[in-house]
């Protein structure tokens, strides 16, 4: 329905003086802003010339952790794949060749392009087998390169395990608390 003529309010543009026509106030305001920023600490990080200053809880490329015997820690419980909102974890479980667990991941694949780096997989894992590292410069020339298989995820662990930025968040390389036998509770005195 068209608006009635009486309801239309015409707004007149402000009258400009000579200064305004010469853009002098706008130019001076712009120069003042530039001068102010010249004496402030820059907030732009000069990547890639300088390494970015990442927060300690930065979530980058995944890794699959190894236990103290160098075996993949994962017990193929599918908790991470179930928790993943992007459905980018694909695991094929198989009977474990080792006596301390029932299953292990025959294949373990993460589509790093589909991942939203939310960290839910790390939160869900009962044995701290999957962790997100501080590796941020993830690049590839094809989609296939960005689909990480078990070997690649284990190689990220090998690459990052000694980095002070990516400490392994489990003790002594064991399978972690959830898979260890229950400890004796101290008797009340
Ligand atoms: S970080 Fe989030 S989106 Fe990425 S694999 Fe883990 S759960 Fe899925
Ligand atoms: S939650 Fe942990 S143990 Fe379970 S399948 Fe995922 S990585 Fe493996």
PDB file of C-alpha atoms and ligand atoms in Angstrom:
ATOM      1  CA  UNK A   1       0.000   0.000   0.000  1.00  0.00           C
ATOM      2  CA  UNK A   2       1.538   3.363  -1.001  1.00  0.00           C
ATOM      3  CA  UNK A   3       2.352   5.852   1.795  1.00  0.00           C
ATOM      4  CA  UNK A   4       0.031   8.868   1.952  1.00  0.00           C
ATOM      5  CA  UNK A   5       1.661  12.134   0.889  1.00  0.00           C
ATOM      6  CA  UNK A   6       0.919  13.699   4.314  1.00  0.00           C
ATOM      7  CA  UNK A   7       2.888  10.894   6.056  1.00  0.00           C
ATOM      8  CA  UNK A   8       6.020  11.508   4.047  1.00  0.00           C
ATOM      9  CA  UNK A   9       8.602  13.564   5.926  1.00  0.00           C
ATOM     10  CA  UNK A  10      11.220  15.161   3.738  1.00  0.00           C
ATOM     11  CA  UNK A  11      14.633  15.569   5.345  1.00  0.00           C
ATOM     12  CA  UNK A  12      16.715  18.407   3.985  1.00  0.00           C
ATOM     13  CA  UNK A  13      20.509  17.836   3.807  1.00  0.00           C
ATOM     14  CA  UNK A  14      22.498  20.207   6.059  1.00  0.00           C
ATOM     15  CA  UNK A  15      23.806  23.331   4.421  1.00  0.00           C
ATOM     16  CA  UNK A  16      27.536  23.082   3.748  1.00  0.00           C
ATOM     17  CA  UNK A  17      29.912  25.984   4.233  1.00  0.00           C
ATOM     18  CA  UNK A  18      33.084  26.707   2.274  1.00  0.00           C
ATOM     19  CA  UNK A  19      35.190  24.601   4.676  1.00  0.00           C
ATOM     20  CA  UNK A  20      32.921  21.643   4.130  1.00  0.00           C
ATOM     21  CA  UNK A  21      33.058  22.002   0.379  1.00  0.00           C
ATOM     22  CA  UNK A  22      36.851  21.917   0.594  1.00  0.00           C
ATOM     23  CA  UNK A  23      36.686  18.765   2.750  1.00  0.00           C
ATOM     24  CA  UNK A  24      39.016  20.483   5.250  1.00  0.00           C
ATOM     25  CA  UNK A  25      37.295  19.229   8.458  1.00  0.00           C
ATOM     26  CA  UNK A  26      37.142  15.650   7.108  1.00  0.00           C
ATOM     27  CA  UNK A  27      40.797  15.746   6.025  1.00  0.00           C
ATOM     28  CA  UNK A  28      41.926  17.183   9.389  1.00  0.00           C
ATOM     29  CA  UNK A  29      39.901  14.579  11.314  1.00  0.00           C
ATOM     30  CA  UNK A  30      41.423  11.803   9.214  1.00  0.00           C
ATOM     31  CA  UNK A  31      44.970  13.102   9.752  1.00  0.00           C
ATOM     32  CA  UNK A  32      44.353  13.340  13.490  1.00  0.00           C
ATOM     33  CA  UNK A  33      43.229   9.705  13.546  1.00  0.00           C
ATOM     34  CA  UNK A  34      46.352   8.691  11.581  1.00  0.00           C
ATOM     35  CA  UNK A  35      48.629  10.654  13.932  1.00  0.00           C
ATOM     36  CA  UNK A  36      46.979   9.115  16.997  1.00  0.00           C
ATOM     37  CA  UNK A  37      47.572   5.589  15.684  1.00  0.00           C
ATOM     38  CA  UNK A  38      51.200   6.359  14.829  1.00  0.00           C
ATOM     39  CA  UNK A  39      52.003   6.510  18.538  1.00  0.00           C
ATOM     40  CA  UNK A  40      49.995   3.476  19.605  1.00  0.00           C
ATOM     41  CA  UNK A  41      51.179  -0.114  19.855  1.00  0.00           C
ATOM     42  CA  UNK A  42      50.080  -1.880  16.633  1.00  0.00           C
ATOM     43  CA  UNK A  43      47.525  -4.649  17.094  1.00  0.00           C
ATOM     44  CA  UNK A  44      48.054  -6.190  13.662  1.00  0.00           C
ATOM     45  CA  UNK A  45      50.301  -9.232  13.780  1.00  0.00           C
ATOM     46  CA  UNK A  46      52.813  -9.323  10.937  1.00  0.00           C
ATOM     47  CA  UNK A  47      52.118 -12.904   9.870  1.00  0.00           C
ATOM     48  CA  UNK A  48      53.863 -14.700   8.152  1.00  0.00           C
ATOM     49  CA  UNK A  49      56.983 -12.623   8.898  1.00  0.00           C
ATOM     50  CA  UNK A  50      56.306 -13.022  12.626  1.00  0.00           C
ATOM     51  CA  UNK A  51      54.859 -16.024  14.409  1.00  0.00           C
ATOM     52  CA  UNK A  52      51.383 -15.219  15.693  1.00  0.00           C
ATOM     53  CA  UNK A  53      50.902 -14.854  19.418  1.00  0.00           C
ATOM     54  CA  UNK A  54      48.420 -17.659  20.021  1.00  0.00           C
ATOM     55  CA  UNK A  55      46.351 -17.976  23.180  1.00  0.00           C
ATOM     56  CA  UNK A  56      47.175 -21.045  25.284  1.00  0.00           C
ATOM     57  CA  UNK A  57      43.825 -22.659  24.510  1.00  0.00           C
ATOM     58  CA  UNK A  58      44.167 -22.280  20.732  1.00  0.00           C
ATOM     59  CA  UNK A  59      42.641 -25.228  18.880  1.00  0.00           C
ATOM     60  CA  UNK A  60      44.560 -26.240  15.770  1.00  0.00           C
ATOM     61  CA  UNK A  61      45.386 -29.431  13.916  1.00  0.00           C
ATOM     62  CA  UNK A  62      44.500 -32.709  15.646  1.00  0.00           C
ATOM     63  CA  UNK A  63      46.879 -35.366  16.773  1.00  0.00           C
ATOM     64  CA  UNK A  64      46.416 -38.955  17.869  1.00  0.00           C
ATOM     65  CA  UNK A  65      48.503 -39.588  20.942  1.00  0.00           C
ATOM     66  CA  UNK A  66      50.685 -42.610  21.512  1.00  0.00           C
ATOM     67  CA  UNK A  67      51.069 -44.507  24.772  1.00  0.00           C
ATOM     68  CA  UNK A  68      54.417 -45.213  26.415  1.00  0.00           C
ATOM     69  CA  UNK A  69      54.977 -48.185  24.101  1.00  0.00           C
ATOM     70  CA  UNK A  70      54.429 -46.032  21.028  1.00  0.00           C
ATOM     71  CA  UNK A  71      51.052 -47.570  20.218  1.00  0.00           C
ATOM     72  CA  UNK A  72      48.050 -45.481  19.295  1.00  0.00           C
ATOM     73  CA  UNK A  73      46.203 -44.680  22.510  1.00  0.00           C
ATOM     74  CA  UNK A  74      42.772 -44.743  20.911  1.00  0.00           C
ATOM     75  CA  UNK A  75      40.517 -47.624  21.988  1.00  0.00           C
ATOM     76  CA  UNK A  76      38.034 -47.090  19.132  1.00  0.00           C
ATOM     77  CA  UNK A  77      35.100 -46.222  21.364  1.00  0.00           C
ATOM     78  CA  UNK A  78      33.583 -43.776  18.831  1.00  0.00           C
ATOM     79  CA  UNK A  79      32.915 -41.162  21.517  1.00  0.00           C
ATOM     80  CA  UNK A  80      34.729 -38.463  19.529  1.00  0.00           C
ATOM     81  CA  UNK A  81      32.916 -39.302  16.294  1.00  0.00           C
ATOM     82  CA  UNK A  82      29.589 -39.265  18.140  1.00  0.00           C
ATOM     83  CA  UNK A  83      30.316 -35.912  19.780  1.00  0.00           C
ATOM     84  CA  UNK A  84      31.614 -34.274  16.594  1.00  0.00           C
ATOM     85  CA  UNK A  85      29.042 -31.749  15.355  1.00  0.00           C
ATOM     86  CA  UNK A  86      30.639 -31.600  11.906  1.00  0.00           C
ATOM     87  CA  UNK A  87      30.623 -35.387  11.396  1.00  0.00           C
ATOM     88  CA  UNK A  88      34.184 -35.271  10.158  1.00  0.00           C
ATOM     89  CA  UNK A  89      35.655 -38.215  12.101  1.00  0.00           C
ATOM     90  CA  UNK A  90      35.499 -41.656  10.522  1.00  0.00           C
ATOM     91  CA  UNK A  91      36.749 -44.651  12.481  1.00  0.00           C
ATOM     92  CA  UNK A  92      36.853 -48.343  11.626  1.00  0.00           C
ATOM     93  CA  UNK A  93      37.354 -50.429  14.766  1.00  0.00           C
ATOM     94  CA  UNK A  94      39.028 -53.829  14.856  1.00  0.00           C
ATOM     95  CA  UNK A  95      39.884 -56.318  17.601  1.00  0.00           C
ATOM     96  CA  UNK A  96      42.961 -55.071  19.399  1.00  0.00           C
ATOM     97  CA  UNK A  97      46.227 -56.950  18.871  1.00  0.00           C
ATOM     98  CA  UNK A  98      47.190 -55.945  22.432  1.00  0.00           C
ATOM     99  CA  UNK A  99      45.868 -57.532  25.617  1.00  0.00           C
ATOM    100  CA  UNK A 100      45.150 -54.277  27.494  1.00  0.00           C
ATOM    101  CA  UNK A 101      42.156 -53.217  25.367  1.00  0.00           C
ATOM    102  CA  UNK A 102      39.386 -54.777  23.370  1.00  0.00           C
ATOM    103  CA  UNK A 103      39.543 -52.650  20.243  1.00  0.00           C
ATOM    104  CA  UNK A 104      41.810 -50.329  18.399  1.00  0.00           C
ATOM    105  CA  UNK A 105      41.235 -48.124  15.338  1.00  0.00           C
ATOM    106  CA  UNK A 106      42.118 -49.984  12.186  1.00  0.00           C
ATOM    107  CA  UNK A 107      41.537 -46.718  10.364  1.00  0.00           C
ATOM    108  CA  UNK A 108      41.008 -43.276  11.858  1.00  0.00           C
ATOM    109  CA  UNK A 109      40.320 -40.375   9.516  1.00  0.00           C
ATOM    110  CA  UNK A 110      39.573 -36.717  10.176  1.00  0.00           C
ATOM    111  CA  UNK A 111      38.496 -34.344   7.416  1.00  0.00           C
ATOM    112  CA  UNK A 112      40.373 -31.235   8.504  1.00  0.00           C
ATOM    113  CA  UNK A 113      38.473 -29.109   5.977  1.00  0.00           C
ATOM    114  CA  UNK A 114      35.129 -30.037   7.434  1.00  0.00           C
ATOM    115  CA  UNK A 115      36.236 -29.667  11.053  1.00  0.00           C
ATOM    116  CA  UNK A 116      35.150 -26.527  12.879  1.00  0.00           C
ATOM    117  CA  UNK A 117      37.852 -26.921  15.568  1.00  0.00           C
ATOM    118  CA  UNK A 118      35.366 -26.915  18.409  1.00  0.00           C
ATOM    119  CA  UNK A 119      37.347 -29.337  20.585  1.00  0.00           C
ATOM    120  CA  UNK A 120      34.369 -31.562  21.352  1.00  0.00           C
ATOM    121  CA  UNK A 121      36.293 -34.674  20.253  1.00  0.00           C
ATOM    122  CA  UNK A 122      39.048 -33.913  22.744  1.00  0.00           C
ATOM    123  CA  UNK A 123      36.481 -33.332  25.477  1.00  0.00           C
ATOM    124  CA  UNK A 124      34.691 -36.585  24.701  1.00  0.00           C
ATOM    125  CA  UNK A 125      37.694 -38.915  24.546  1.00  0.00           C
ATOM    126  CA  UNK A 126      37.841 -41.085  27.684  1.00  0.00           C
ATOM    127  CA  UNK A 127      41.517 -41.973  27.210  1.00  0.00           C
ATOM    128  CA  UNK A 128      42.958 -38.630  26.049  1.00  0.00           C
ATOM    129  CA  UNK A 129      43.896 -40.138  22.729  1.00  0.00           C
ATOM    130  CA  UNK A 130      42.842 -37.226  20.552  1.00  0.00           C
ATOM    131  CA  UNK A 131      44.017 -33.672  21.172  1.00  0.00           C
ATOM    132  CA  UNK A 132      44.049 -30.423  19.267  1.00  0.00           C
ATOM    133  CA  UNK A 133      47.458 -28.838  18.904  1.00  0.00           C
ATOM    134  CA  UNK A 134      48.635 -25.289  18.360  1.00  0.00           C
ATOM    135  CA  UNK A 135      49.517 -25.990  14.707  1.00  0.00           C
ATOM    136  CA  UNK A 136      47.659 -23.336  12.750  1.00  0.00           C
ATOM    137  CA  UNK A 137      49.287 -23.149   9.312  1.00  0.00           C
ATOM    138  CA  UNK A 138      47.311 -25.974   7.794  1.00  0.00           C
ATOM    139  CA  UNK A 139      47.579 -25.858   4.013  1.00  0.00           C
ATOM    140  CA  UNK A 140      47.305 -28.256   1.119  1.00  0.00           C
ATOM    141  CA  UNK A 141      47.021 -28.303  -2.652  1.00  0.00           C
ATOM    142  CA  UNK A 142      44.093 -30.701  -2.765  1.00  0.00           C
ATOM    143  CA  UNK A 143      41.123 -31.758  -0.658  1.00  0.00           C
ATOM    144  CA  UNK A 144      42.635 -35.223  -0.302  1.00  0.00           C
ATOM    145  CA  UNK A 145      45.701 -33.753   1.399  1.00  0.00           C
ATOM    146  CA  UNK A 146      43.497 -32.255   4.068  1.00  0.00           C
ATOM    147  CA  UNK A 147      41.960 -35.577   5.014  1.00  0.00           C
ATOM    148  CA  UNK A 148      44.253 -36.863   7.760  1.00  0.00           C
ATOM    149  CA  UNK A 149      44.534 -40.609   8.276  1.00  0.00           C
ATOM    150  CA  UNK A 150      45.830 -42.411  11.351  1.00  0.00           C
ATOM    151  CA  UNK A 151      49.464 -42.294  10.284  1.00  0.00           C
ATOM    152  CA  UNK A 152      49.308 -38.578   9.607  1.00  0.00           C
ATOM    153  CA  UNK A 153      47.558 -37.892  12.911  1.00  0.00           C
ATOM    154  CA  UNK A 154      50.196 -39.948  14.731  1.00  0.00           C
ATOM    155  CA  UNK A 155      52.914 -38.029  12.899  1.00  0.00           C
ATOM    156  CA  UNK A 156      51.412 -34.780  14.219  1.00  0.00           C
ATOM    157  CA  UNK A 157      51.831 -36.261  17.704  1.00  0.00           C
ATOM    158  CA  UNK A 158      55.482 -37.099  16.964  1.00  0.00           C
ATOM    159  CA  UNK A 159      55.995 -33.573  15.660  1.00  0.00           C
ATOM    160  CA  UNK A 160      54.369 -31.781  18.595  1.00  0.00           C
ATOM    161  CA  UNK A 161      54.862 -33.968  21.674  1.00  0.00           C
ATOM    162  CA  UNK A 162      58.018 -32.143  22.792  1.00  0.00           C
ATOM    163  CA  UNK A 163      56.755 -28.675  22.004  1.00  0.00           C
ATOM    164  CA  UNK A 164      56.220 -26.543  25.114  1.00  0.00           C
ATOM    165  CA  UNK A 165      53.055 -25.207  23.459  1.00  0.00           C
ATOM    166  CA  UNK A 166      51.529 -28.673  23.123  1.00  0.00           C
ATOM    167  CA  UNK A 167      52.201 -30.671  26.258  1.00  0.00           C
ATOM    168  CA  UNK A 168      50.648 -34.121  26.254  1.00  0.00           C
ATOM    169  CA  UNK A 169      47.839 -33.678  28.709  1.00  0.00           C
ATOM    170  CA  UNK A 170      48.069 -37.175  30.161  1.00  0.00           C
ATOM    171  CA  UNK A 171      50.425 -38.566  32.759  1.00  0.00           C
ATOM    172  CA  UNK A 172      53.355 -40.841  31.934  1.00  0.00           C
ATOM    173  CA  UNK A 173      51.974 -41.743  28.528  1.00  0.00           C
ATOM    174  CA  UNK A 174      49.507 -44.180  30.051  1.00  0.00           C
ATOM    175  CA  UNK A 175      46.050 -44.728  28.668  1.00  0.00           C
ATOM    176  CA  UNK A 176      44.833 -42.073  31.114  1.00  0.00           C
ATOM    177  CA  UNK A 177      42.592 -42.120  34.117  1.00  0.00           C
ATOM    178  CA  UNK A 178      39.508 -43.567  32.451  1.00  0.00           C
ATOM    179  CA  UNK A 179      41.302 -46.716  31.335  1.00  0.00           C
ATOM    180  CA  UNK A 180      43.428 -47.300  34.406  1.00  0.00           C
ATOM    181  CA  UNK A 181      42.413 -49.728  37.154  1.00  0.00           C
ATOM    182  CA  UNK A 182      40.605 -47.983  40.019  1.00  0.00           C
ATOM    183  CA  UNK A 183      42.912 -46.761  42.737  1.00  0.00           C
ATOM    184  CA  UNK A 184      42.465 -47.868  46.320  1.00  0.00           C
ATOM    185  CA  UNK A 185      40.690 -45.240  48.331  1.00  0.00           C
ATOM    186  CA  UNK A 186      42.567 -44.362  51.532  1.00  0.00           C
ATOM    187  CA  UNK A 187      40.902 -45.614  54.694  1.00  0.00           C
ATOM    188  CA  UNK A 188      39.378 -42.987  56.948  1.00  0.00           C
ATOM    189  CA  UNK A 189      41.398 -42.587  60.094  1.00  0.00           C
TER     190      UNK A 189
HETATM  191  S1  LIG B   1      37.247 -30.259  16.696  1.00  0.00           S
HETATM  192 FE1  LIG B   1      34.993 -30.410  16.661  1.00  0.00          FE
HETATM  193  S2  LIG B   1      34.458 -30.456  14.507  1.00  0.00           S
HETATM  194 FE2  LIG B   1      36.649 -30.916  14.631  1.00  0.00          FE
HETATM  195  S3  LIG B   1      36.801 -33.144  14.689  1.00  0.00           S
HETATM  196 FE3  LIG B   1      36.745 -32.429  16.805  1.00  0.00          FE
HETATM  197  S4  LIG B   1      34.584 -32.494  17.379  1.00  0.00           S
HETATM  198 FE4  LIG B   1      34.667 -32.579  15.137  1.00  0.00          FE
HETATM  199  S1  LIG B   2      37.019 -40.864  21.789  1.00  0.00           S
HETATM  200 FE1  LIG B   2      39.214 -41.264  21.992  1.00  0.00          FE
HETATM  201  S2  LIG B   2      39.371 -43.468  22.299  1.00  0.00           S
HETATM  202 FE2  LIG B   2      37.315 -43.059  21.537  1.00  0.00          FE
HETATM  203  S3  LIG B   2      37.467 -43.337  19.323  1.00  0.00           S
HETATM  204 FE3  LIG B   2      37.803 -41.172  19.715  1.00  0.00          FE
HETATM  205  S4  LIG B   2      40.022 -40.939  19.929  1.00  0.00           S
HETATM  206 FE4  LIG B   2      39.564 -43.098  20.097  1.00  0.00          FE
END
